[in-house]
Coordinates of C-alpha atoms in Angstrom, one line a residue:
M1 CA 17.0 14.1 -22.2
K2 CA 17.3 10.2 -23.2
S3 CA 17.8 7.5 -21.0
T4 CA 19.1 3.8 -21.7
C5 CA 16.2 1.2 -21.5
S6 CA 18.6 -1.9 -20.8
M7 CA 17.5 -5.8 -19.8
K8 CA 18.1 -8.1 -17.3
N9 CA 18.8 -11.5 -17.5
A10 CA 18.2 -11.6 -21.5
V11 CA 16.7 -15.3 -22.9
G12 CA 19.2 -17.1 -25.0
G13 CA 21.9 -14.4 -25.0
A14 CA 19.6 -12.3 -28.1
L15 CA 20.2 -9.3 -26.0
L16 CA 20.0 -7.1 -29.0
G17 CA 16.6 -8.4 -30.2
V18 CA 15.4 -8.0 -26.6
A19 CA 16.4 -4.4 -26.4
V20 CA 14.3 -3.9 -29.5
L21 CA 11.4 -5.0 -28.4
A22 CA 11.7 -3.5 -25.3
L23 CA 11.8 -0.3 -27.3
A24 CA 8.2 -0.1 -28.0
A25 CA 7.4 -0.4 -24.0
C26 CA 10.0 2.0 -23.5
G27 CA 8.5 4.9 -26.2
G28 CA 11.9 5.8 -27.2
T29 CA 14.3 4.6 -30.4
T30 CA 17.2 2.6 -31.6
T31 CA 20.9 4.0 -32.3
A32 CA 22.8 2.3 -34.9
A33 CA 24.3 -0.1 -32.8
G34 CA 20.5 -1.2 -31.9
E35 CA 20.7 0.8 -28.4
A36 CA 17.5 1.2 -27.0
T37 CA 16.9 4.2 -25.3
T38 CA 14.0 6.3 -23.7
D39 CA 12.6 9.7 -23.3
A40 CA 12.9 10.2 -19.4
G41 CA 9.4 12.7 -19.6
G42 CA 11.2 15.2 -16.9
G43 CA 13.3 12.4 -15.1
D44 CA 17.4 13.2 -14.6
G45 CA 18.3 11.6 -17.7
V46 CA 20.1 8.2 -15.7
E47 CA 19.5 4.7 -16.6
I48 CA 16.4 2.8 -16.1
K49 CA 16.5 -0.8 -16.1
L50 CA 13.6 -3.3 -16.8
I51 CA 13.0 -6.2 -15.3
D52 CA 13.6 -10.1 -17.0
A53 CA 13.1 -10.2 -20.5
Q54 CA 10.4 -13.2 -19.2
Q55 CA 7.9 -9.8 -19.7
D56 CA 5.3 -10.1 -22.7
L57 CA 6.9 -6.8 -23.7
L58 CA 5.6 -7.1 -26.8
S59 CA 1.5 -6.6 -25.3
F60 CA 2.9 -3.7 -23.2
P61 CA 1.7 0.2 -24.9
S62 CA 4.2 1.8 -27.1
N63 CA 2.3 4.9 -26.4
R64 CA -0.1 6.6 -23.7
D65 CA -2.8 9.2 -23.7
P66 CA -2.2 12.2 -21.1
L67 CA -5.8 12.5 -20.0
K68 CA -5.5 8.6 -19.4
W69 CA -2.2 7.8 -18.1
P70 CA -1.1 11.2 -16.9
F71 CA 2.0 12.6 -15.7
R72 CA 5.7 11.8 -16.0
Q73 CA 7.3 8.6 -16.3
D74 CA 9.5 9.2 -13.1
S75 CA 6.2 10.7 -11.2
I76 CA 5.8 8.0 -8.2
W77 CA 2.4 7.1 -10.0
N78 CA 4.4 5.4 -12.8
L79 CA 7.3 4.2 -11.4
P80 CA 7.0 0.2 -11.3
L81 CA 8.7 -1.3 -7.4
S82 CA 12.3 -1.8 -7.2
D83 CA 13.9 -4.7 -7.1
S84 CA 15.8 -3.3 -4.6
A85 CA 12.3 -2.6 -2.4
V86 CA 12.7 -3.4 1.9
Y87 CA 9.4 -4.8 2.6
L88 CA 7.6 -4.8 6.6
P89 CA 4.4 -6.0 7.7
A90 CA 1.9 -3.3 7.4
D91 CA -0.3 -5.0 10.2
I92 CA -3.1 -3.7 8.7
G93 CA -6.2 -4.3 10.8
K94 CA -9.0 -6.0 9.5
A95 CA -11.9 -4.1 8.1
T96 CA -14.9 -4.3 10.3
E97 CA -17.9 -2.4 9.4
W98 CA -18.3 -2.9 5.3
G99 CA -16.7 -5.9 2.9
M100 CA -15.0 -2.6 0.9
T101 CA -15.5 1.1 0.1
T102 CA -14.8 3.9 -2.5
D103 CA -13.3 7.2 -2.1
E104 CA -14.6 8.9 -5.5
D105 CA -12.3 10.9 -7.5
L106 CA -13.7 13.6 -9.2
I107 CA -11.9 13.8 -12.4
I108 CA -13.4 15.5 -15.4
L109 CA -11.0 15.9 -18.4
T110 CA -13.1 18.3 -20.8
P111 CA -11.4 21.6 -21.8
D112 CA -13.6 21.9 -24.4
A113 CA -17.0 22.2 -22.1
P114 CA -18.9 25.6 -20.7
L115 CA -17.1 27.1 -18.6
T116 CA -19.2 26.5 -15.2
D117 CA -19.1 29.3 -12.2
V118 CA -17.4 27.2 -9.0
F119 CA -18.5 29.3 -5.9
T120 CA -17.3 28.7 -2.2
N121 CA -19.4 26.9 0.3
Y122 CA -18.2 26.3 3.7
K123 CA -19.9 23.3 5.0
D124 CA -17.3 20.7 3.9
W125 CA -17.9 17.5 6.2
S126 CA -20.4 18.5 8.3
P127 CA -23.6 16.4 9.3
N128 CA -25.7 16.6 5.9
P129 CA -28.9 15.0 6.7
D130 CA -30.4 15.6 3.6
G131 CA -27.5 15.9 0.9
N132 CA -27.7 19.5 0.0
L133 CA -25.6 21.4 2.2
R134 CA -23.1 21.8 -0.1
C135 CA -25.7 23.1 -3.3
A136 CA -25.1 26.9 -2.1
A137 CA -23.3 29.4 -2.7
E138 CA -21.9 30.7 0.3
G139 CA -19.0 32.9 -0.6
P140 CA -17.0 34.4 -3.6
L141 CA -16.6 32.9 -6.9
L142 CA -13.7 30.5 -6.7
T143 CA -12.7 30.2 -10.1
Q144 CA -14.5 28.8 -13.8
L145 CA -13.5 25.4 -14.9
P146 CA -14.9 23.8 -18.1
I147 CA -17.2 21.2 -17.2
P148 CA -20.2 19.5 -19.3
A149 CA -23.5 21.3 -18.4
E150 CA -25.1 17.4 -18.2
W151 CA -22.7 16.4 -15.2
T152 CA -23.8 16.4 -11.4
N153 CA -22.6 14.4 -8.5
D154 CA -25.3 13.8 -6.7
Q155 CA -25.0 13.8 -3.0
P156 CA -26.7 10.8 -0.9
A157 CA -28.8 12.4 2.4
G158 CA -26.2 11.7 5.6
T159 CA -23.1 11.3 3.1
T160 CA -20.3 14.0 2.7
P161 CA -18.4 12.9 0.5
N162 CA -14.2 13.5 0.4
A163 CA -15.2 14.7 -3.9
S164 CA -11.6 15.5 -4.4
A165 CA -11.8 16.4 -8.1
A166 CA -9.0 17.5 -10.9
V167 CA -10.5 19.9 -13.6
L168 CA -8.7 20.3 -16.6
K169 CA -8.5 23.6 -17.8
Q170 CA -8.7 24.9 -21.3
D171 CA -5.2 25.0 -22.1
G172 CA -5.1 21.4 -22.0
L173 CA -2.7 20.7 -19.8
T174 CA -3.4 22.7 -16.6
L175 CA -5.1 20.4 -13.8
F176 CA -7.5 22.5 -11.7
Q177 CA -7.6 20.9 -8.0
T178 CA -10.2 21.2 -5.2
Q179 CA -11.8 19.7 -2.7
P180 CA -15.1 19.3 -1.7
L181 CA -16.5 19.7 -5.3
H182 CA -20.3 19.7 -5.9
R183 CA -22.5 20.1 -8.6
C184 CA -26.5 19.4 -7.7
T185 CA -28.3 20.8 -10.3
A186 CA -27.2 20.5 -14.5
G187 CA -25.9 23.4 -16.3
G188 CA -26.0 25.4 -12.5
Y189 CA -22.6 26.5 -11.2
A190 CA -21.1 23.8 -9.2
T191 CA -19.2 24.7 -5.4
S192 CA -16.2 24.1 -3.7
H193 CA -13.9 25.3 -0.9
Y194 CA -10.1 24.1 -0.7
V195 CA -8.2 24.9 -3.8
F196 CA -4.4 23.1 -4.6
N197 CA -1.6 24.0 -6.8
E198 CA -2.5 23.6 -10.5
M199 CA -0.2 20.7 -12.2
N200 CA 0.4 19.7 -15.6
I201 CA -0.7 16.5 -16.7
K202 CA 2.3 15.9 -18.9
T203 CA 5.1 17.3 -17.5
G204 CA 3.8 17.4 -13.3
D205 CA 5.0 15.0 -10.6
G206 CA 1.8 14.4 -10.2
I207 CA 2.3 14.5 -6.0
E208 CA 0.5 17.4 -4.8
G209 CA -3.5 17.3 -4.8
S210 CA -6.8 17.9 -3.2
H211 CA -7.0 14.7 -0.9
G212 CA -7.1 16.7 2.3
G213 CA -5.6 14.4 5.0
S214 CA -1.7 13.5 2.9
R215 CA -2.7 16.8 0.2
M216 CA -1.5 14.4 -2.7
S217 CA -3.3 14.0 -6.4
S218 CA -6.9 14.0 -6.6
I219 CA -6.4 12.0 -10.2
G220 CA -2.8 10.1 -9.5
G221 CA -3.4 6.8 -8.2
S222 CA -7.2 6.6 -8.8
V223 CA -8.8 3.4 -10.4
R224 CA -9.8 4.8 -14.0
M225 CA -12.6 3.5 -16.3
G226 CA -11.7 0.0 -17.8
E227 CA -9.1 -0.8 -15.9
L228 CA -11.0 -2.9 -12.9
A229 CA -13.1 -3.9 -15.8
P230 CA -13.0 -8.0 -17.3
G231 CA -9.6 -7.9 -19.2
G232 CA -8.8 -4.8 -17.8
V233 CA -5.1 -3.8 -15.9
I234 CA -3.2 -0.9 -14.1
R235 CA -0.5 -0.3 -15.1
H236 CA 0.1 2.5 -11.9
A237 CA 0.4 2.9 -8.5
L238 CA -3.1 3.2 -6.4
K239 CA -4.0 5.7 -3.7
I240 CA -6.0 4.1 -0.5
N241 CA -7.4 5.2 2.3
L242 CA -7.0 3.5 5.2
F243 CA -8.6 3.8 9.5
G244 CA -6.5 6.3 10.6
K245 CA -7.8 5.4 14.2
L246 CA -6.8 1.7 14.0
N247 CA -4.1 1.5 11.1
L248 CA -1.4 4.9 11.0
F249 CA 0.8 6.3 13.0
C250 CA 1.5 9.4 14.7
A251 CA 4.3 10.6 17.3
S252 CA 4.2 14.3 18.3
G253 CA 8.2 15.5 17.3
E254 CA 9.3 12.6 14.8
S255 CA 12.6 13.2 14.3
D256 CA 11.8 13.9 10.7
G257 CA 9.6 16.7 11.3
K258 CA 6.2 15.1 9.9
D259 CA 4.6 14.1 12.4
G260 CA 2.0 11.3 10.9
Y261 CA 3.1 11.7 7.2
R262 CA 6.1 10.5 5.5
W263 CA 7.1 11.3 1.6
P264 CA 5.5 11.5 -0.6
A265 CA 3.0 12.9 1.5
L266 CA 2.6 16.9 2.8
A267 CA 0.2 16.5 5.4
S268 CA -1.5 14.3 8.1
D269 CA -5.0 15.0 9.2
S270 CA -5.6 17.9 11.8
G271 CA -5.0 15.9 14.9
A272 CA -3.3 13.3 13.8
C273 CA -1.3 13.2 17.2
S274 CA -4.3 13.9 19.7
G275 CA -5.8 10.6 19.0
V276 CA -6.9 10.8 15.5
Y277 CA -4.8 8.4 14.2
G278 CA -3.8 5.5 17.0
G279 CA -1.8 3.1 14.8
T280 CA 0.9 1.4 16.5
N281 CA 3.3 0.8 13.4
P282 CA 5.5 3.7 12.9
A283 CA 6.3 2.9 9.6
L284 CA 2.4 2.7 8.3
Q285 CA 1.8 6.5 8.3
Q286 CA -0.1 9.1 5.5
G287 CA 2.0 8.7 2.9
S288 CA 3.6 5.4 2.7
L289 CA 3.6 3.3 -0.3
L290 CA 2.3 -0.4 0.5
A291 CA 2.9 -3.4 -1.5
L292 CA 2.2 -7.2 -2.2
R293 CA 5.5 -9.4 -2.2
P294 CA 6.9 -10.3 -5.1
D295 CA 5.6 -13.7 -4.3
F296 CA 2.0 -12.9 -3.7
D297 CA 0.3 -15.7 -5.3
A298 CA -2.7 -14.3 -6.8
G299 CA -4.7 -17.3 -7.6
T300 CA -5.4 -17.9 -3.9
L301 CA -7.9 -14.9 -4.8
E302 CA -11.2 -15.8 -5.4
T303 CA -13.1 -12.9 -8.3
E304 CA -10.7 -11.5 -11.0
P305 CA -11.1 -8.0 -10.1
A306 CA -9.1 -8.8 -7.3
R307 CA -6.4 -10.2 -9.1
I308 CA -6.1 -7.6 -10.8
V309 CA -6.1 -5.2 -7.7
A310 CA -3.2 -7.9 -6.5
S311 CA -1.5 -7.6 -9.7
A312 CA -1.3 -3.6 -9.4
L313 CA -0.2 -3.5 -5.9
R314 CA 2.5 -5.8 -6.2
D315 CA 4.3 -4.7 -9.3
Y316 CA 3.4 -0.6 -8.6
G317 CA 2.0 -0.4 -4.7
A318 CA -0.5 1.9 -3.0
Y319 CA 0.1 4.9 -1.4
V320 CA -2.1 6.1 2.0
V321 CA -3.8 9.2 1.0
D322 CA -6.8 9.7 3.5
D323 CA -8.1 8.8 6.8
T324 CA -10.9 6.8 5.7
G325 CA -13.1 8.1 9.7
W326 CA -14.5 4.4 10.3
N327 CA -12.9 0.4 10.3
V328 CA -13.1 0.3 6.3
Y329 CA -10.4 -0.5 3.7
A330 CA -11.1 2.5 0.6
L331 CA -9.6 2.5 -2.5
M332 CA -9.7 6.0 -5.1
T333 CA -12.1 5.6 -8.2
E334 CA -12.7 7.8 -11.1
R335 CA -16.2 9.5 -11.4
G336 CA -16.9 12.0 -13.6
P337 CA -18.1 12.5 -17.1
A338 CA -16.2 9.9 -18.4
G339 CA -18.4 7.1 -16.7
D340 CA -18.1 6.0 -12.9
V341 CA -15.8 3.2 -12.2
A342 CA -17.9 1.7 -9.2
V343 CA -21.1 1.6 -11.6
E344 CA -18.7 0.1 -14.3
F345 CA -17.3 -2.7 -11.2
N346 CA -21.3 -3.7 -10.6
Q347 CA -22.4 -3.8 -14.5
T348 CA -19.6 -6.1 -15.5
W349 CA -18.9 -8.2 -12.5
G350 CA -22.4 -8.5 -11.4
F351 CA -21.5 -7.8 -7.6
E352 CA -20.9 -4.4 -5.2
L353 CA -17.4 -3.0 -5.8
A354 CA -18.6 -1.6 -2.2
P355 CA -20.5 -4.0 -0.4
Q356 CA -22.0 -3.3 2.8
S357 CA -22.2 -7.4 3.6
R358 CA -18.9 -8.8 4.2
D359 CA -20.5 -12.1 3.7
N360 CA -18.9 -12.5 -0.3
A361 CA -16.1 -13.4 -2.2
W362 CA -14.6 -9.8 -2.7
S363 CA -15.1 -8.9 0.7
R364 CA -12.7 -11.8 2.0
D365 CA -9.9 -11.5 -1.1
M366 CA -10.0 -7.9 0.1
D367 CA -9.1 -8.9 3.5
R368 CA -6.8 -11.3 2.4
I369 CA -4.9 -8.5 0.0
F370 CA -5.1 -6.0 3.1
G371 CA -4.1 -8.7 5.7
V372 CA -0.7 -9.1 4.0
L373 CA 0.3 -6.0 2.6
N374 CA 3.7 -4.6 3.0
V375 CA 5.3 -1.3 3.7
V376 CA 8.3 -0.4 1.3
D377 CA 10.2 1.4 3.7
N378 CA 13.4 2.6 2.0
S379 CA 10.6 4.8 -0.8
A380 CA 12.2 7.9 -0.2
P381 CA 12.9 10.7 -2.7
S382 CA 15.9 9.2 -3.9
T383 CA 14.6 6.0 -4.0
P384 CA 11.3 6.5 -4.8
G385 CA 9.1 2.8 -5.4
G386 CA 12.5 1.7 -3.0
G387 CA 15.0 2.1 -5.5
P388 CA 17.5 4.3 -7.0
L389 CA 15.7 4.8 -10.8
N390 CA 18.4 3.4 -12.3
S391 CA 17.5 -0.3 -10.6
T392 CA 15.7 -3.0 -11.8
R393 CA 11.9 -1.9 -11.7
R394 CA 9.0 -4.9 -11.8
Q395 CA 7.2 -3.2 -15.0
P396 CA 8.8 -1.3 -17.7
L397 CA 8.9 2.3 -17.5
A398 CA 5.3 4.5 -18.8
P399 CA 5.6 4.6 -22.3
A400 CA 5.8 8.6 -24.2
F401 CA 2.5 10.3 -25.1
E402 CA 1.2 9.8 -28.2

């Protein structure tokens, strides 16, 4: 359906000119009267206003590649925050064990690659001293997926990464989502265990996926290649993990029937209300939308990548999708045939994305950001991002697909 794409507070009264300039950001067309319209990409066709005309709409993309910027315009990942958002302090506890960490999402979008057998492995998150427990095919064939023959994801000894994965099937549209995906040997089979609902990369809402704590998306909200590099920009909501024992709230018998989670999460961690979660802020649960207030001054940050993250958190926010299990913060980052965000970050900025030391500018910036995050408490199915779909948004909508 078509929906009007209007501007608020047009500069100098040049509303028609501003609307036409905004058109590229909306991915739509103009009528004979010059009205700008946008395809809601699976939304309900209501009017969706943009933010003030001071925005540099000319620099906003006029179309998008679903492999790099997936899902509908009204997906939770693509909707900018509303000017009706209600902010409550999240009161996130300061991370003490590392400066920052990542949770790698395995994003494999190569539908023409050879089909690879994926067998069942049951080791999950068992102690893994030699790093090889997920290598063996221990159960039946789960599926066959197109994965480049040379691609593997090594697992350092002693680690049990979440390895949430989104693999694009041969039709070029369907995302197969599974966890924890592992491939030890180039050209060999892969292993995984849990399978979640598939999602259309263009028409899907992008909510459900293979992050086990929340059952939210394995690709929506991930920091993608190029977004956290010099000159990069993040035009979507993020995913973050927090230490549940310190931060996430859970009380058995919650009035909404969702013990330890809120929309858009579909679940909380096993044992969440039995000591796994120990936070005291009822607004901060699995699935909460966190954001920086609109007046946050990114100029107080020491590093450019932190300012990129802050801009995304101010305009789009971030959803809590998993428990870190220890006292750290985590960003979800892409790892796959297209590259590894952590490697790209280290190579381009000259310092670690996940430094063990806390005595560095990046770690100090993460403390500054996470310490002042707020819960967007009125984000709900009827008010995603803190307001109805026809509310004014902090950024233009995602453009139409190319």
